Backbone as a ProteinNet text record, in pm:
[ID]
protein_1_A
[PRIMARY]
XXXXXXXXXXXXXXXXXXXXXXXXXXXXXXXXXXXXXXXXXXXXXXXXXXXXXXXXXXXXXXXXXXXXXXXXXXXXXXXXXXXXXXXXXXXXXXXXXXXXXXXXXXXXXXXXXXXXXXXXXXXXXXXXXXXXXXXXXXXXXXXXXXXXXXXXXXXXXXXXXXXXXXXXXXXXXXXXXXXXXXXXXXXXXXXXXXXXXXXXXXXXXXXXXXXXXXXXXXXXXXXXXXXXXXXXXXXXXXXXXXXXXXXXXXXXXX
[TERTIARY]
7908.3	8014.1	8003.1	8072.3	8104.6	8104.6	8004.2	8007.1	8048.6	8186.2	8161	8114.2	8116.2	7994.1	8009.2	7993.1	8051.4	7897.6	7831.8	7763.8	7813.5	7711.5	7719.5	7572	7587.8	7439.6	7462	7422.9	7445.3	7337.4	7262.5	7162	7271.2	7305.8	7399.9	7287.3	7148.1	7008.1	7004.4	6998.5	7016.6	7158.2	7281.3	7360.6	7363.6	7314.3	7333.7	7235.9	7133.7	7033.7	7042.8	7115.4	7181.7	7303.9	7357.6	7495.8	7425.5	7347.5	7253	7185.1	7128.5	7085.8	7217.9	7349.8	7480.4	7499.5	7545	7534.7	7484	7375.8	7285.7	7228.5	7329.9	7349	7418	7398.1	7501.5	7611.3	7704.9	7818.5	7809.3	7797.3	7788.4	7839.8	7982	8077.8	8126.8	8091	8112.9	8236.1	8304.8	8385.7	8453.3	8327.6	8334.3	8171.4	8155	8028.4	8078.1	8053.2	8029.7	7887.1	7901.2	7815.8	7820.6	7973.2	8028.2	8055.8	7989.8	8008.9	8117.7	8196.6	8325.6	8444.2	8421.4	8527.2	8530.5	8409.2	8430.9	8435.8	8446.7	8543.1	8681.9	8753.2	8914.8	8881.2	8839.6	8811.3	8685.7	8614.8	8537.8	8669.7	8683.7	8795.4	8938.6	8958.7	9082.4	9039.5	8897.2	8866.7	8770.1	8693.6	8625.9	8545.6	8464.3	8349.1	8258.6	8209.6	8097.5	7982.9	7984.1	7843.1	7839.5	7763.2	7715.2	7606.9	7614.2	7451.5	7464.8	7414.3	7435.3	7299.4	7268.8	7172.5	7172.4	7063.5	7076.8	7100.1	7051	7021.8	7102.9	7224.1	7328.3	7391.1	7460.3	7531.7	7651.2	7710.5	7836.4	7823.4	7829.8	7797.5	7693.1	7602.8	7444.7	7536.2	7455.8	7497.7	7473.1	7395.4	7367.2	7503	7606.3	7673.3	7827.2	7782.3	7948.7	7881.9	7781.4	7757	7851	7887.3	7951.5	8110.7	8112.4	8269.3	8337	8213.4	8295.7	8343.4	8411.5	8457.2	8361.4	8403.9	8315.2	8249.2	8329.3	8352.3	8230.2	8187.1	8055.8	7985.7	7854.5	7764.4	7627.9	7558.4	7501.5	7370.3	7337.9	7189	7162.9	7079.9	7041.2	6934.2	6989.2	6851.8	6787.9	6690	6657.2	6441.6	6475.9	6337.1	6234.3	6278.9	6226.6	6231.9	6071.7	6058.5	6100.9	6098	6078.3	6203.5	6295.3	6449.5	6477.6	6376.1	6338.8	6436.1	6377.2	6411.7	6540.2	6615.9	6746.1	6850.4	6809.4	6902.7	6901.8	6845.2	6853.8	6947	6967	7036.8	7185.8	7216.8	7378.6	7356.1	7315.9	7255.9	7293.5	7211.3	7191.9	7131.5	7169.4	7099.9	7001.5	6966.8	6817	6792	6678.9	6634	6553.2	6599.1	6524.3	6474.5	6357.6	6264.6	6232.6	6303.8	6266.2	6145.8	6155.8	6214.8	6157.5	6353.8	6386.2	6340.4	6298	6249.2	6358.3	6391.6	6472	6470.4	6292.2	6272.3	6321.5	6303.5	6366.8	6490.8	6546.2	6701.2	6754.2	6730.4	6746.6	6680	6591.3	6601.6	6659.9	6710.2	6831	6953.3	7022.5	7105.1	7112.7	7034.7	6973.6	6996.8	6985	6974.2	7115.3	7158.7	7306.9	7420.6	7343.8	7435	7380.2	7273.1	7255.6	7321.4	7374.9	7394.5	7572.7	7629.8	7765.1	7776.7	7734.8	7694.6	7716.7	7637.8	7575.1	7727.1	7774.5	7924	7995.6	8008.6	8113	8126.6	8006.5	7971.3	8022	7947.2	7988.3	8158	8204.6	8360.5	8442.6	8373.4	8466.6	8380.5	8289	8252.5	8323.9	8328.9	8390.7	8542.1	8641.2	8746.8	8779.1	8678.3	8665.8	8651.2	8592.1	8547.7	8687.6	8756.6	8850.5	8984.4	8963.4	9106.3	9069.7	8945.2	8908.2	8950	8892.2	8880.8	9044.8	9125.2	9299.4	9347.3	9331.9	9365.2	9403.1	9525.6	9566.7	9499.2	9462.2	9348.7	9456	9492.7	9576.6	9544.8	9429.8	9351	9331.2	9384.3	9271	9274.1	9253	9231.5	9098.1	9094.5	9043.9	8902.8	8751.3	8691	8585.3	8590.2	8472	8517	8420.2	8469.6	8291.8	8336.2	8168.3	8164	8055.7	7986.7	7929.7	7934.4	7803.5	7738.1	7617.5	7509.3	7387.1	7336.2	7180.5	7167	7273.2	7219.7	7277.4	7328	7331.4	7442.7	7494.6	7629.6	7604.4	7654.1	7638.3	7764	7773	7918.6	7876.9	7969.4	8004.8	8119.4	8079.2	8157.1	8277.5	8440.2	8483.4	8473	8452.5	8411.3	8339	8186.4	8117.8	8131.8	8226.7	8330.8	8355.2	8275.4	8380.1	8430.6	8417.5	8470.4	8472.7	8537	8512	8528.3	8440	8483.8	8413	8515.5	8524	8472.3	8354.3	8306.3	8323	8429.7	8401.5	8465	8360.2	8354.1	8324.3	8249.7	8210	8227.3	8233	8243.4	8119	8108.5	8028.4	8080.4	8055.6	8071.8	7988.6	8056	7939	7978.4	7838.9	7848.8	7820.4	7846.2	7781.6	7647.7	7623.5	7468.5	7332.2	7398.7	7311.5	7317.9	7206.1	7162.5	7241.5	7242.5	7281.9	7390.5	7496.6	7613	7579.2	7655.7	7620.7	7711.3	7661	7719.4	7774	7888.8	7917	8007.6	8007.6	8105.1	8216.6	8297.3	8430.5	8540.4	8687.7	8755.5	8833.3	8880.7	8931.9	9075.1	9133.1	9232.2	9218	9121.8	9068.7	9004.8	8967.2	8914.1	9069.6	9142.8	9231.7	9328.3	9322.7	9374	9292.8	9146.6	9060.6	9038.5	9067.9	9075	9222.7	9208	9347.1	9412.6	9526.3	9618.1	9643.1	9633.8	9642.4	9522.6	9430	9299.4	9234.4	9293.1	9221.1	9304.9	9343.7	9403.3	9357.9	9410.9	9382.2	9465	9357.3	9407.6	9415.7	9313.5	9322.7	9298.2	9311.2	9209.1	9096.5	9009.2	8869.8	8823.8	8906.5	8856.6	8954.8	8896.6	8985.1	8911.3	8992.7	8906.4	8968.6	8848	8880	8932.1	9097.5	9169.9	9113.4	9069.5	8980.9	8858.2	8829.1	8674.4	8727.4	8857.2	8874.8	8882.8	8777.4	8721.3	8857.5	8908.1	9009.5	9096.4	9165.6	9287.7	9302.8	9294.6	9311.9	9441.5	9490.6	9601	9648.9	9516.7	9511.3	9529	9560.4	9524.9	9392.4	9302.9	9164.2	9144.3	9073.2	9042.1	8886	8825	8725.9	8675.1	8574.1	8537.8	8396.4	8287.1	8150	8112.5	8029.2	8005.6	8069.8	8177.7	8236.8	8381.4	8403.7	8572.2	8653.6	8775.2	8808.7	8980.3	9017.8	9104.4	9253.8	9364.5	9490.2	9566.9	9531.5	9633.3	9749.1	9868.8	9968.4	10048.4	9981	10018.3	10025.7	9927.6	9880	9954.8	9991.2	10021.7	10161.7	10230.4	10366.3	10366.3	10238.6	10245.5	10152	10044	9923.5	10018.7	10126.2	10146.1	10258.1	10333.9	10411	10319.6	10190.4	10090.1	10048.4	10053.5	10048.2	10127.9	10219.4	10341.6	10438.7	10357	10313.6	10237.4	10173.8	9974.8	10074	10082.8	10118.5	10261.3	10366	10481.6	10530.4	10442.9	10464.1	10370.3	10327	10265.3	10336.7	10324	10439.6	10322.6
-476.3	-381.5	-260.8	-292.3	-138.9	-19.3	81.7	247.4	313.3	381.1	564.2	596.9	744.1	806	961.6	1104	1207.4	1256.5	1301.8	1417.1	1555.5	1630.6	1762.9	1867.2	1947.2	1968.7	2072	2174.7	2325.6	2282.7	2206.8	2177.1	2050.6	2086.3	2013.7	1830	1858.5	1809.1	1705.3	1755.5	1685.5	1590.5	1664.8	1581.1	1451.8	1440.8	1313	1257	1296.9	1136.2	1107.2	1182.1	1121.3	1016.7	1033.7	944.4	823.6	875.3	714	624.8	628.5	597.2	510.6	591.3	538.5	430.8	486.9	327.6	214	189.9	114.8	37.1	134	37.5	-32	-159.6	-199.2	-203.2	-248.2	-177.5	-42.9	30.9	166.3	261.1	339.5	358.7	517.8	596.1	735.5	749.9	835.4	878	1011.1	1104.3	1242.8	1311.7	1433.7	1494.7	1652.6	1740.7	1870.7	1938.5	2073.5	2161.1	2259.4	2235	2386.6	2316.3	2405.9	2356.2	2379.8	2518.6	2529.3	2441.7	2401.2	2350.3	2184.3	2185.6	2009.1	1994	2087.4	2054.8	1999.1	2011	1974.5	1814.5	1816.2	1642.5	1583.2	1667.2	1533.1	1525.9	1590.4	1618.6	1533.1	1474.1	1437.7	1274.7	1265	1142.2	1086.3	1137.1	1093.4	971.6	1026.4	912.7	862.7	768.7	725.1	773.4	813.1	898.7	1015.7	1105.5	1257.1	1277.7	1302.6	1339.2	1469.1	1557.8	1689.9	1793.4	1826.5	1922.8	2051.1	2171.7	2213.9	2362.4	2399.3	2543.2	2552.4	2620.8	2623.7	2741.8	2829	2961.4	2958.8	3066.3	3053.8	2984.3	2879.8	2785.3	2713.8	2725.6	2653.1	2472.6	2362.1	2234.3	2232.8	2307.2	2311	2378.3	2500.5	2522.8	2426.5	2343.5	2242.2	2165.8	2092.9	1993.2	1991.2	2133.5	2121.5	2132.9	2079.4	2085.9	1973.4	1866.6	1733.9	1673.3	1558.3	1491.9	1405.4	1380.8	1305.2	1177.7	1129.1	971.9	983.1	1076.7	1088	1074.1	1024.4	1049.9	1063.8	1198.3	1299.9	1262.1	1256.8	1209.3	1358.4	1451.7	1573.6	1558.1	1637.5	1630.4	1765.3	1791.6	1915.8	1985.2	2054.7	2047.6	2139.5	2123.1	2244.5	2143.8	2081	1984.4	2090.5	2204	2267.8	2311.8	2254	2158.5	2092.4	1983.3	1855.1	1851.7	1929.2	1979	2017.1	2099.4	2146.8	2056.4	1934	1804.5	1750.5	1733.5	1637.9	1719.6	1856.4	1895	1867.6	1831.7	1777.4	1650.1	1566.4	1432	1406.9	1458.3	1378.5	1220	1145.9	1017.5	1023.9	1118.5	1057.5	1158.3	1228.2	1295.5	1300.4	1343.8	1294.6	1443.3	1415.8	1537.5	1537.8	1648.6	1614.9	1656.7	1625.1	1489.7	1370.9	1336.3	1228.9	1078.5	971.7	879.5	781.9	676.4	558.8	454.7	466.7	369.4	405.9	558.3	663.7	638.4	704.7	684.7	546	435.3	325.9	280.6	360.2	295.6	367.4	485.1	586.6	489.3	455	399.9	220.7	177.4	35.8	164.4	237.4	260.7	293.1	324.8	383.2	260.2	165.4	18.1	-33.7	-52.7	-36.6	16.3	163.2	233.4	182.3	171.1	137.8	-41.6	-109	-241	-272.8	-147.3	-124.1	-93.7	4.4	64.8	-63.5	-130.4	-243.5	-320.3	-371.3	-481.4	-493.9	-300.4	-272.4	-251.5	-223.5	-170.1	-347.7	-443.6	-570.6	-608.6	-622.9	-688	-607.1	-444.5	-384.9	-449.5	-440.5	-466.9	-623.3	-711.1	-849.6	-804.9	-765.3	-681.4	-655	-584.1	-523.6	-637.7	-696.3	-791	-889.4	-917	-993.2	-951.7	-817.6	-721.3	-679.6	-701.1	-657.4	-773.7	-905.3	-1010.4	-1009	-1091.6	-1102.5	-1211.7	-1220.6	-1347.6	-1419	-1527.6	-1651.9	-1677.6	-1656.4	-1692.3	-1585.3	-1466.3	-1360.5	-1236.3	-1176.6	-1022	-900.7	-860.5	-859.4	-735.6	-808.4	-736.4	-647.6	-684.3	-622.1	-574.9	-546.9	-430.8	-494.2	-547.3	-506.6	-411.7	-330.7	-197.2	-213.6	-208.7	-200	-37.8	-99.4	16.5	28.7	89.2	88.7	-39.2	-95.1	-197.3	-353.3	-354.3	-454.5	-453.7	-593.1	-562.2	-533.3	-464.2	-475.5	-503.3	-569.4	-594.9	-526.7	-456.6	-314.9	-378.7	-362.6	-398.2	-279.7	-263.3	-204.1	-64.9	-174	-111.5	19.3	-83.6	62.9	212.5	185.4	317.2	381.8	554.5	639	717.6	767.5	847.8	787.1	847.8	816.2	951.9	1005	1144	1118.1	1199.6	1116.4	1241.8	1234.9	1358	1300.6	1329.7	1305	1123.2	1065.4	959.7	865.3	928.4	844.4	888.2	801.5	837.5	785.3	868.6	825.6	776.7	665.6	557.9	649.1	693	762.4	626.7	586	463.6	508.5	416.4	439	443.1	342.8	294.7	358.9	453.3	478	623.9	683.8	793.6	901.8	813	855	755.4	860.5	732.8	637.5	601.9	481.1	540.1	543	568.3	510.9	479.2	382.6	494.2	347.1	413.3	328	414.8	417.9	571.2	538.2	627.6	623.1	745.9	720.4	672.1	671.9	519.4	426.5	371.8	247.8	205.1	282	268.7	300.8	403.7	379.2	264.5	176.1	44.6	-54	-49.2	-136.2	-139.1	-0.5	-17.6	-42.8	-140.7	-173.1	-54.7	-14.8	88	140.3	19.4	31.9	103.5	78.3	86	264	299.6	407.1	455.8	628.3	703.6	760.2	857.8	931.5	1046.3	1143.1	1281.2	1421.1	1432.8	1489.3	1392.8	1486.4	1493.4	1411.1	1468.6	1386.5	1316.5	1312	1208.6	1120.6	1001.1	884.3	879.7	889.3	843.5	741.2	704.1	569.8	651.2	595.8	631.6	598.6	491.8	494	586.1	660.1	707.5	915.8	915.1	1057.6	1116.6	1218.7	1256.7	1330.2	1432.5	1499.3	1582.2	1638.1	1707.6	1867.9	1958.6	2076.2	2167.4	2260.2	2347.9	2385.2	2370.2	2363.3	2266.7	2140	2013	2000.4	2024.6	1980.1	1872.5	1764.9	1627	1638.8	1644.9	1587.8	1495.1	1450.2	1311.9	1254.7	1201.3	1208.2	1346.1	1415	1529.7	1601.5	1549.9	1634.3	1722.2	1834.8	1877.1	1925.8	1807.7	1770.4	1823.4	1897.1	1976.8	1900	1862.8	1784.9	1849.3	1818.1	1937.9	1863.2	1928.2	1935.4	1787.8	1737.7	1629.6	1500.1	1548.6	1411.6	1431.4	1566	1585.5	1513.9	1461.4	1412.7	1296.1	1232.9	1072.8	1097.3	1200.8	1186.2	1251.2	1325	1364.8	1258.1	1185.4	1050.7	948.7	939.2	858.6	931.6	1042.7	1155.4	1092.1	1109.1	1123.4	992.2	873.7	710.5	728.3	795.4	719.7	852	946.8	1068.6	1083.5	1021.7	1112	1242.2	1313.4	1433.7	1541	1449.1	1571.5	1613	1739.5	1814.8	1817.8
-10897.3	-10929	-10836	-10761.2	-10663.3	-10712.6	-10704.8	-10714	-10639.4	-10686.9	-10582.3	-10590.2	-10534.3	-10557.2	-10429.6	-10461.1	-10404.3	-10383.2	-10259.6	-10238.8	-10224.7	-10262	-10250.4	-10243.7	-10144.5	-10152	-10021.1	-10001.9	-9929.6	-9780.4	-9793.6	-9651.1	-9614.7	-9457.1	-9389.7	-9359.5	-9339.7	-9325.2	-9444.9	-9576.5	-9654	-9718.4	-9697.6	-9673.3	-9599.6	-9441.2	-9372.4	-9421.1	-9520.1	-9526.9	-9674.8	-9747.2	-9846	-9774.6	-9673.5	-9642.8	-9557.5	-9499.9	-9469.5	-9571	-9635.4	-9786.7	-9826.8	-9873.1	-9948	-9819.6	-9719.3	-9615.3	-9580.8	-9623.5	-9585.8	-9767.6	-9828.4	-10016.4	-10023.4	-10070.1	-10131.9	-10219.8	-10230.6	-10336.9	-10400.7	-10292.6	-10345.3	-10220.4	-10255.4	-10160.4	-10161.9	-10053.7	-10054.6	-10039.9	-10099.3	-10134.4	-10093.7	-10065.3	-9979.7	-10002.7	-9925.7	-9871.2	-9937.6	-9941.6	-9921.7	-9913.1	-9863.6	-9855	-9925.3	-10015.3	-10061.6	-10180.6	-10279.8	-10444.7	-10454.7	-10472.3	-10482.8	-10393.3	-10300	-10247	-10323.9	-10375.1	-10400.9	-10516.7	-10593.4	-10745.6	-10769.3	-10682.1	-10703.3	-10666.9	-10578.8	-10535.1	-10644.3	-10680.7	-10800.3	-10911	-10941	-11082.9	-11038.5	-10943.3	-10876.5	-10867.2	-10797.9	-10744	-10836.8	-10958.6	-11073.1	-11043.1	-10969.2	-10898	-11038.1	-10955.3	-11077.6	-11047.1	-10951	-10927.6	-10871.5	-10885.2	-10818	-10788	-10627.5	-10581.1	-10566.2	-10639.7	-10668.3	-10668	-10560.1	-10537.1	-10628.6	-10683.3	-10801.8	-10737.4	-10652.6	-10612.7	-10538.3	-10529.4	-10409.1	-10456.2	-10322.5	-10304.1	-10441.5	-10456.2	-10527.7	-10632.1	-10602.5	-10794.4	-10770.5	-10857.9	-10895.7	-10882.9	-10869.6	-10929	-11093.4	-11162.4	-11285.6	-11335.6	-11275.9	-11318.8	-11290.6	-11178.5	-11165.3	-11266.2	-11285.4	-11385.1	-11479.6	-11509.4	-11641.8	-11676.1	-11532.2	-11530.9	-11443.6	-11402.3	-11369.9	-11474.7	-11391.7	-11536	-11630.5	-11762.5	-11855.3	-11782.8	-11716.7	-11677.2	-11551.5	-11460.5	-11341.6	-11397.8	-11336.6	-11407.2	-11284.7	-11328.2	-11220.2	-11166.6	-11046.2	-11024.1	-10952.2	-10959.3	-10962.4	-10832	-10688.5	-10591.1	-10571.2	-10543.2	-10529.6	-10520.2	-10466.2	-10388.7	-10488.9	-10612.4	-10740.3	-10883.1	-10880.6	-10984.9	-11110.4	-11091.9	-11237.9	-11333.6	-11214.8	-11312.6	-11342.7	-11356	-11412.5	-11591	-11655.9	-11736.9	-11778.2	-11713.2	-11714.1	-11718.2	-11640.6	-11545.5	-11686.9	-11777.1	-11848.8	-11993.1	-12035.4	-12122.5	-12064.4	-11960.3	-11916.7	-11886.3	-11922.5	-11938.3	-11807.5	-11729.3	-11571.2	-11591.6	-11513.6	-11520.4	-11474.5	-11323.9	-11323.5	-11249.4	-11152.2	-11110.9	-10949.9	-10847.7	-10747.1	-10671.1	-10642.3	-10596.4	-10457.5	-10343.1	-10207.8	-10211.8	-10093.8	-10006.7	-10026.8	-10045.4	-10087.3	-10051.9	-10042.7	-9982.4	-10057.6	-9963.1	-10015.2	-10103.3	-10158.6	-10241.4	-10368.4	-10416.1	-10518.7	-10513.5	-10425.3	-10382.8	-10467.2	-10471.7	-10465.8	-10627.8	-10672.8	-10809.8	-10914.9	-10869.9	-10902.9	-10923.7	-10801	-10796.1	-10896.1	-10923.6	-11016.9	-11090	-11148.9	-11319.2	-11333.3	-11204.2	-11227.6	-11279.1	-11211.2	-11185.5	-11382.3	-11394.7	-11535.6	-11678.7	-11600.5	-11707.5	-11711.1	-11580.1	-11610.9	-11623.8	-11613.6	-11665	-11791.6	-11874.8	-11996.6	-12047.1	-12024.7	-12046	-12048.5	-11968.1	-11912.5	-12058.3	-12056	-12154.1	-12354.8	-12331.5	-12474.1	-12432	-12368.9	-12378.9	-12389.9	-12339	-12334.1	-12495.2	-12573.8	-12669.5	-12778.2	-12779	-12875.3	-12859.4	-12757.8	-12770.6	-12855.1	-12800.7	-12866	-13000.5	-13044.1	-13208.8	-13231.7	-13227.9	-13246.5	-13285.7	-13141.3	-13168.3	-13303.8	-13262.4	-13428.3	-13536.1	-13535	-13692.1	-13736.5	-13622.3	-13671.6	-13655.3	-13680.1	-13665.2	-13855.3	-13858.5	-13993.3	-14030.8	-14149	-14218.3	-14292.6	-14248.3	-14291	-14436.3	-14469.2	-14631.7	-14727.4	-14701.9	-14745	-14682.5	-14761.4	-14727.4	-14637	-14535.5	-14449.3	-14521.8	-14540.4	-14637.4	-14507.5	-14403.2	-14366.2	-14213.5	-14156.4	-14019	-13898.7	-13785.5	-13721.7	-13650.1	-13625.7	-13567.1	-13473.8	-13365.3	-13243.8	-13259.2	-13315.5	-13379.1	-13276.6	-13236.4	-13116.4	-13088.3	-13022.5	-12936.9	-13008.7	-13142.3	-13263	-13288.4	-13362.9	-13431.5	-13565.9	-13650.1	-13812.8	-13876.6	-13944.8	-14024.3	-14122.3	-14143.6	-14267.6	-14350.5	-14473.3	-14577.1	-14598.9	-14614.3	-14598.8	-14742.9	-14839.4	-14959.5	-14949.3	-14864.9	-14796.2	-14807.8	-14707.7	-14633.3	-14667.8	-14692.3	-14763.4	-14685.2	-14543.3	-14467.6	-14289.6	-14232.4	-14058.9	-13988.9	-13908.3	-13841.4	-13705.7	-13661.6	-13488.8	-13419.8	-13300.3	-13223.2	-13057.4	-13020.1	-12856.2	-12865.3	-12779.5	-12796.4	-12888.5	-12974.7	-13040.3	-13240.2	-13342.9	-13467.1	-13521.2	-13666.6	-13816.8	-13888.4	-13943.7	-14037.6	-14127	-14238.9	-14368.4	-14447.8	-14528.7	-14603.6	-14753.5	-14861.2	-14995.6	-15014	-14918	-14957.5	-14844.1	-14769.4	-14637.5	-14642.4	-14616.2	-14633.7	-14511.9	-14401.1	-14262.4	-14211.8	-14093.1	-14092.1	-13981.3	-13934.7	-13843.5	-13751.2	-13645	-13531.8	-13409	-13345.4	-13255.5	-13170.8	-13086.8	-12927.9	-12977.3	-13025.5	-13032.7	-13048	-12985.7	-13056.9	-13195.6	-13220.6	-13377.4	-13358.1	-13225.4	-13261.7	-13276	-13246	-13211.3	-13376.8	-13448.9	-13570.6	-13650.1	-13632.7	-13712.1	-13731.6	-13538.1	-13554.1	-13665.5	-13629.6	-13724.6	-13850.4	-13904.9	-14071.1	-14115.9	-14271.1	-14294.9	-14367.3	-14323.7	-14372.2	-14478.8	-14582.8	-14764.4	-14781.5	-14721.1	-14776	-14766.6	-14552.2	-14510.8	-14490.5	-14445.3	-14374.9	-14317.2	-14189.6	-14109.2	-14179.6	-14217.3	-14255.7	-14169.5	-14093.7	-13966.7	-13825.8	-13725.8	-13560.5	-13594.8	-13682.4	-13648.7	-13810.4	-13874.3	-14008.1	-14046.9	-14114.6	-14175.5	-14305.1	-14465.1	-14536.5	-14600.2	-14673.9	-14800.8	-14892.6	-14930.7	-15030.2	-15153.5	-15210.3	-15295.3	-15331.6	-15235.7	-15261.1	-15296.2	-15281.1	-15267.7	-15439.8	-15430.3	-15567.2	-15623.4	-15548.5	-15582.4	-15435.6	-15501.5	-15398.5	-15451.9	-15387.2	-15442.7	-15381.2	-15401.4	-15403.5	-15259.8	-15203.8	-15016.3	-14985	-15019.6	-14993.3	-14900.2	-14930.1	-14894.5	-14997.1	-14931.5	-14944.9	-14993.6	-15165.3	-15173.7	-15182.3	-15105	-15079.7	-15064	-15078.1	-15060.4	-15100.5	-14981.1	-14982.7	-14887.2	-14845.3	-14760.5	-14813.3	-14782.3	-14809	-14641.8	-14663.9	-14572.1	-14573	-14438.4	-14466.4	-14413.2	-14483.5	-14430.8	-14311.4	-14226.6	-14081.8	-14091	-14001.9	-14021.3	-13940.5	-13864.5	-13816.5	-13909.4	-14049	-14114.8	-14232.3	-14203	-14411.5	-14447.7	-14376.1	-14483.1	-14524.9	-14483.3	-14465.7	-14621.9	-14622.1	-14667.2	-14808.5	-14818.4	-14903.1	-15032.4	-14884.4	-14920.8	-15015.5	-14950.4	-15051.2	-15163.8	-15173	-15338.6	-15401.4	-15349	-15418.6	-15526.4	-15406.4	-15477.8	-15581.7	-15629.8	-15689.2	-15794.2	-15771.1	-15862	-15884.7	-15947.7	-15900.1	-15967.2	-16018.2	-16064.3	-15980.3	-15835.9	-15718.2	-15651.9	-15563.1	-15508.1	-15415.4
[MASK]
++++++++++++++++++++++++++++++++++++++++++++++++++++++++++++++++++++++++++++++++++++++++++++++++++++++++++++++++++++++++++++++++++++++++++++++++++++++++++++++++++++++++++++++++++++++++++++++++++++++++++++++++++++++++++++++++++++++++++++++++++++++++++++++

């Protein structure tokens, strides 16, 4: 699988033997060079490489401070001649870390973890979707009782019963369960879960929660949603649908 991949790095010195290195890789394809942090923000953010060779100590903007403003989708291999940012690289989840000077064998098992890590991506993104088309597939016999999870590495089939809430952070959501102390966590979005749970069953009440209509303790004057242990607030995108289903189950709710 072919990588881009953007340098950047203020020593003109260290630039070309980072670009000899990318040449002499396989499936792994530069994309552009700078020397100037600021100038090469519009082009990572434009051209959303899969990789960043991003030196840490540089004029005008640190690489610690672009770190935090490429896109989600890069993912950063940190060079730099000051082990004692070892540390730092990893609170913006750099992938990996290389300490000049640089040698090619480093270089190169940087790049294997990189090929790893989007591999890794690849794999879960085609098995979840398989999950998916399964799990919204209409059951010719029967009513659709359970949901699977790609959990650390595993699938778990979750009973829908389970289910008392879904709240979505970023990429990824919590499955809060009846029976589990802690939720279960997967790489998914909350469309993708709001496609997968059946409709009768769940709603989407805000942005970042879906709950089990069954499991909701009560409704109060704010329309906040009690539910588990959570109180969950109806925003305005969700409320006419959420209030249409009141209004079924109750018809003396307003």
């Amino acid at each position: 699988m072919p990588l881009t991949c953007i340098i950047v790095d203020d020593e003109p010195l260290a630039v070309r033997l980072l670009e000899s290195f990318v040449n002499k890789t396989p499936d792994l394809q530069l994309v552009g060079s700078f020397t100037d942090s600021v100038e090469a923000i519009n082009v990572i953010k434009e051209l959303k490489p899969d990789l960043l060779f991003l030196d840490i100590q540089m004029p005008d903007m640190s690489g610690m401070e672009l770190a935090h403003v490429v896109p989600a989708e890069t993912k950063i291999i940190f060079t730099t001649a000051f082990k004692e940012y070892a540390y730092e690289s990893y609170e913006v989840s750099a992938l990996d870390f290389l300490l000049k000077p640089i040698r090619y064998n480093k270089f190169i098992s940087a790049v294997e973890k990189a090929r790893q890590w989007f591999g890794h991506k690849l794999n879960n993104q085609n098995n979840q979707n398989n999950l998916n088309i399964q799990n919204t597939q209409k059951e010719p016999h029967g009513k659709q009782e359970t949901v699977f999870l790609r959990v650390d590495g595993e699938f778990r089939q979750v009973a829908l019963s389970k289910i008392i809430y879904v709240c979505g952070m970023k990429d990824y959501v919590m499955f809060y369960l009846s029976d589990e102390k802690r939720p279960l966590i997967t790489h998914l979005t909350m469309k993708s879960v709001e496609d997968m749970l059946p409709s009768t069953l769940f709603m989407r009440i805000s942005r970042s929660y879906i709950v089990a209509l069954d499991k909701i303790k009560s409704v109060d004057r704010n329309e906040c949603v009690y539910i588990g242990d959570e109180i969950i607030k109806v925003t305005d995108a969700y409320h006419e649908k959420f209030i249409s289903y009141l209004n079924s189950r109750f018809p003396g709710s307003k």
